[in-house]
mmCIF file of C-alpha atoms and ligand atoms in Angstrom:
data_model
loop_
_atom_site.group_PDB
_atom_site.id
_atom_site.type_symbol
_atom_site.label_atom_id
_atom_site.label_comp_id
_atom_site.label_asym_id
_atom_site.label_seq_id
_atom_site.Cartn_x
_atom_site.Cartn_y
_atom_site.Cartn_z
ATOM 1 C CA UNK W 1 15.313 55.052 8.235
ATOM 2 C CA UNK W 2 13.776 58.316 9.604
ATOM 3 C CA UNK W 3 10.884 58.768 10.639
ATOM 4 C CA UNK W 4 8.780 61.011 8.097
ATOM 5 C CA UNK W 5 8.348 64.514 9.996
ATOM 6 C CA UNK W 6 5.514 67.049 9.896
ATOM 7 C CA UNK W 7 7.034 69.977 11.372
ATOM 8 C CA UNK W 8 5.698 73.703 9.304
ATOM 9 C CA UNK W 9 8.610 76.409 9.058
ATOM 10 C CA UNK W 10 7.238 78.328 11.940
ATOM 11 C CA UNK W 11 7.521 75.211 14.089
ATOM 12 C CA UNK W 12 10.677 74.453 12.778
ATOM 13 C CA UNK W 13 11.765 77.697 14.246
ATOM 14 C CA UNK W 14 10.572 76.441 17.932
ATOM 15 C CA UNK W 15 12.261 73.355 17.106
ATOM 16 C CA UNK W 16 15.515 74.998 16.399
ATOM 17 C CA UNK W 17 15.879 76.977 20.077
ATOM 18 C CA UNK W 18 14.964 73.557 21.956
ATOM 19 C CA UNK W 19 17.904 71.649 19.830
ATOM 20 C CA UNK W 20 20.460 74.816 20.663
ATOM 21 C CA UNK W 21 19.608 75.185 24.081
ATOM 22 C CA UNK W 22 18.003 71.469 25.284
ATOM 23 C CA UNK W 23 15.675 72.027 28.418
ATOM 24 C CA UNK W 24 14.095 74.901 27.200
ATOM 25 C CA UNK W 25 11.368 77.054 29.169
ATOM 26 C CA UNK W 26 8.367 78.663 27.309
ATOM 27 C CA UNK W 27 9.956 82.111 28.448
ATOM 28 C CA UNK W 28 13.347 81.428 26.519
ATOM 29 C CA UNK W 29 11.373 80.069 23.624
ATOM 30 C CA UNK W 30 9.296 83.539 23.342
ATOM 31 C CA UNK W 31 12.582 85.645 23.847
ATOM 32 C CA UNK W 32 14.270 84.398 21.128
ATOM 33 C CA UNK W 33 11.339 84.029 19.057
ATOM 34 C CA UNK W 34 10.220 87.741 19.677
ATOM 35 C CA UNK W 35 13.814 89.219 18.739
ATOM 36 C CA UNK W 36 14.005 87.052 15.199
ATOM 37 C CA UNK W 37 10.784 86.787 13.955
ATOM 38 C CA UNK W 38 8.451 89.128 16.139
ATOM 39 C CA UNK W 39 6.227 86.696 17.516
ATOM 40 C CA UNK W 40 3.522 87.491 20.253
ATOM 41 C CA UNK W 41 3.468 84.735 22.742
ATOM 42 C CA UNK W 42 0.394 83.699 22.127
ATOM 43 C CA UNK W 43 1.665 82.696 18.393
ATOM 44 C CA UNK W 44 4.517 80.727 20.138
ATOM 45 C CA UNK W 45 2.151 79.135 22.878
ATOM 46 C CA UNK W 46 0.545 77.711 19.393
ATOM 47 C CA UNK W 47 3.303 76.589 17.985
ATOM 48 C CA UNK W 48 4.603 75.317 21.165
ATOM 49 C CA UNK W 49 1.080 73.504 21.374
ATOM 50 C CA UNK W 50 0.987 72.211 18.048
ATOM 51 C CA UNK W 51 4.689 70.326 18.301
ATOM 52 C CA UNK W 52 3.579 68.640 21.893
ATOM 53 C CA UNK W 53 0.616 67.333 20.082
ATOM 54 C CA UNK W 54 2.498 66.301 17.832
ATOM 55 C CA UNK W 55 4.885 64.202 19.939
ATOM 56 C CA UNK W 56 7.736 66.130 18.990
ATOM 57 C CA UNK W 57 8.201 68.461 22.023
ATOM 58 C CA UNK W 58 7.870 66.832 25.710
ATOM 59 C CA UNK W 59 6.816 69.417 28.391
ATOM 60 C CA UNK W 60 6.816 69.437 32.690
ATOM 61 C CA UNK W 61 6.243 71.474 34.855
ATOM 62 C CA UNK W 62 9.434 73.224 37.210
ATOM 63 C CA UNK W 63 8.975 75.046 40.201
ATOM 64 C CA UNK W 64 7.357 78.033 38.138
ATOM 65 C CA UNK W 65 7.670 76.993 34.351
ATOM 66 C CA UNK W 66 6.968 74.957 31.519
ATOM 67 C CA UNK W 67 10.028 73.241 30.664
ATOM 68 C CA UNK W 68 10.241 71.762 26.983
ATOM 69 C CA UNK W 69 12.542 69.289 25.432
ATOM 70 C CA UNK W 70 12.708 67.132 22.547
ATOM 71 C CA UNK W 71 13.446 63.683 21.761
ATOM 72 C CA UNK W 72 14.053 64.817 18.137
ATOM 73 C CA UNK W 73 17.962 64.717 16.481
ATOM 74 C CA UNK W 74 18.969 67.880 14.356
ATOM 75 C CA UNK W 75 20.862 65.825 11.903
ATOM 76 C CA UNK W 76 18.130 63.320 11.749
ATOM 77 C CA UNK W 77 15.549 65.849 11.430
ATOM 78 C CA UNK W 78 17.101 67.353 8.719
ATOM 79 C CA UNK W 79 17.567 64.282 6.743
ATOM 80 C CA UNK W 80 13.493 63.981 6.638
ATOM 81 C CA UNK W 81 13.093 66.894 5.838
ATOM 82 C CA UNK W 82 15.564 66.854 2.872
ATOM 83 C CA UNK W 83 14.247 63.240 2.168
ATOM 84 C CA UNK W 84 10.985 64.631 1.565
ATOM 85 C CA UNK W 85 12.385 67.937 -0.646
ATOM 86 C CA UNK W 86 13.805 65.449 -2.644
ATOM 87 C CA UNK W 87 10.915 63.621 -3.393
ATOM 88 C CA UNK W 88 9.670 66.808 -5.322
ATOM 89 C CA UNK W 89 11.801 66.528 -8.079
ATOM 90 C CA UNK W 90 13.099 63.196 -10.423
ATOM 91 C CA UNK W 91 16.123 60.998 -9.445
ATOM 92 C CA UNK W 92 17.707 61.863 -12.152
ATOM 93 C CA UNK W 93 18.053 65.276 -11.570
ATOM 94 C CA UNK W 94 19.327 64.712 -7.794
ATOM 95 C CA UNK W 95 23.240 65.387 -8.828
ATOM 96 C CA UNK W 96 22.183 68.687 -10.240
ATOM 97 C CA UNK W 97 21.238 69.811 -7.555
ATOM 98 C CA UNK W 98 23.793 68.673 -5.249
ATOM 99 C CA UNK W 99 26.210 70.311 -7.436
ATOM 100 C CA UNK W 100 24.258 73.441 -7.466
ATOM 101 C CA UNK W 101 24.415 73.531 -4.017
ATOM 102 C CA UNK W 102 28.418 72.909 -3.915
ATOM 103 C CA UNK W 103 28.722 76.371 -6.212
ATOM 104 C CA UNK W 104 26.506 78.507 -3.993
ATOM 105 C CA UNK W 105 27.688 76.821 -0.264
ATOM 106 C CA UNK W 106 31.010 78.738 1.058
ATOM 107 C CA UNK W 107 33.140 76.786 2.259
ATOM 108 C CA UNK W 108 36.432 76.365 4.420
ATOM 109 C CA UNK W 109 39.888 74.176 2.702
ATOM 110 C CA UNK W 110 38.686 71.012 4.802
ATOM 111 C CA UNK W 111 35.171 71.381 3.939
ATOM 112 C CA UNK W 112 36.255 71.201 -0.146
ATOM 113 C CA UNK W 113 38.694 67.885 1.019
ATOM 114 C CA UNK W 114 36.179 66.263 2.644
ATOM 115 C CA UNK W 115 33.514 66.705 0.037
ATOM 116 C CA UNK W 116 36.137 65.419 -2.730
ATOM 117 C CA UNK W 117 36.692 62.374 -0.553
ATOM 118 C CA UNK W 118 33.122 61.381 -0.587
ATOM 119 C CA UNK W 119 32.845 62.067 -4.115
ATOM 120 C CA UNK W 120 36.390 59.705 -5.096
ATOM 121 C CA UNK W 121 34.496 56.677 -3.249
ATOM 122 C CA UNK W 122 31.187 57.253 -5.022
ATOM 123 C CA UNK W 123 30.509 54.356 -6.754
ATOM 124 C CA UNK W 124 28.588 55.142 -10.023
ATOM 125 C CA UNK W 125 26.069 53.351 -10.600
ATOM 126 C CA UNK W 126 24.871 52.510 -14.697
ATOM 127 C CA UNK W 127 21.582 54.401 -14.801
ATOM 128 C CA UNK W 128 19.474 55.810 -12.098
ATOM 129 C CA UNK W 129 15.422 54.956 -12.463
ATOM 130 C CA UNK W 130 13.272 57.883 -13.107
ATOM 131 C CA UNK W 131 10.328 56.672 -10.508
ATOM 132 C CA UNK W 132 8.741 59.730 -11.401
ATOM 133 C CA UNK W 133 4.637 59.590 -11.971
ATOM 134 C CA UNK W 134 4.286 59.854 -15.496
ATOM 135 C CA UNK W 135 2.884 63.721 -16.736
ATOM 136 C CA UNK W 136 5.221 65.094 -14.018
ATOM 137 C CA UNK W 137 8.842 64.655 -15.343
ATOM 138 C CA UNK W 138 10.641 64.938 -18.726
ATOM 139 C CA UNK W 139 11.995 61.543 -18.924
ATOM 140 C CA UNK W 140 8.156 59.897 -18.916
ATOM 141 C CA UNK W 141 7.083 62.773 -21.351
ATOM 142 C CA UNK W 142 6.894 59.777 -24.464
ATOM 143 C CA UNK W 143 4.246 58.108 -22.068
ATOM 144 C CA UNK W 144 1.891 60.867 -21.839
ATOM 145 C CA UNK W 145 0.298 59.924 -25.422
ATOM 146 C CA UNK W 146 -0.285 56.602 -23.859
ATOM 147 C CA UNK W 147 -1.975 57.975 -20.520
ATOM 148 C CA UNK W 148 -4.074 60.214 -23.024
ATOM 149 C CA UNK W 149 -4.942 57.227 -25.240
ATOM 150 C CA UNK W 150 -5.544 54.728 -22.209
ATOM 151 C CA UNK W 151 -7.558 57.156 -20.780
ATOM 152 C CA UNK W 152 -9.852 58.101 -23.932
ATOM 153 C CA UNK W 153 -10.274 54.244 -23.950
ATOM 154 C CA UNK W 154 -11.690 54.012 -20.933
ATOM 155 C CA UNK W 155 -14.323 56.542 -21.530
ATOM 156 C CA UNK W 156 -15.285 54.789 -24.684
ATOM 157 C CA UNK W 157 -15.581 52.441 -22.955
ATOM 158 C CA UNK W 158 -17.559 53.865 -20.479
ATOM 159 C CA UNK W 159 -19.817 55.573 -23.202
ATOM 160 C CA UNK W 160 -20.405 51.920 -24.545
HETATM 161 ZN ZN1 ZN U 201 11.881 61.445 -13.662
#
């Protein structure tokens, strides 16, 4: 499994220069950061701050800077924080998606292979369960009557 990550899309962007360049010093970090996103130091240093607190960053001192690195994987990384995208919308609708994202992705003769390969040993499976709370997807939408009607129950009861 991976470990559920809280990383914010600023951080992320710190998180990205350590994994491309490893031992990173704070000066690199604010470079880079400065020429994409026009970033003051100081909004760096925070960032930089929060993502040590967090556990995700490691930091010593070299002769004259702060040296960061992470224990972090990319790829794993990644996979939380697709794992928890996903968990915003209903099982079901997962191989939407996924096929939405095969239109819009370019990609190169081996890339369209390889993706046809995984598909050939997908094994179906007979239904996939909608694990969805009920009121927030279409395939619970029959149950809401029966939320509604539990629910005016209780405060009957309540008013008895
Ligand atoms: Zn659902």
């Amino acid at each position: 499994m991976t470990e559920n990550l809280n990383i914010s899309a600023a951080e992320w962007e710190v998180m990205r220069v350590v994994w491309a360049n490893g031992e990173t010093t704070s000066q690199t970090i604010n470079f880079i950061l400065k020429g994409k996103r026009g970033w003051s130091s100081s909004t760096v240093k925070t960032l930089i701050g929060r993502l040590v607190s967090k556990g995700y960053l490691q930091t010593r001192k070299n002769a004259r800077h702060y040296v960061y690195s992470t224990h972090l994987e990319e790829p794993e990384s990644l996979k939380s924080e697709i794992a928890s995208l996903l968990e915003r919308i209903c099982s079901r609708k997962i191989p939407n998606l996924i096929a939405y994202l095969i239109e819009k992705t370019p990609m190169i003769a081996e890339d369209v292979v390889m993706l046809q390969a995984v598909l050939q040993a997908k094994q179906a499976v007979a239904e996939v369960p909608c694990d969805c709370f009920p009121g927030q997807c279409t395939c619970h939408l029959h149950s809401i009557d029966s939320i509604l009607s539990n629910y005016s129950h209780e405060e009957k009861e309540h008013a008895n």
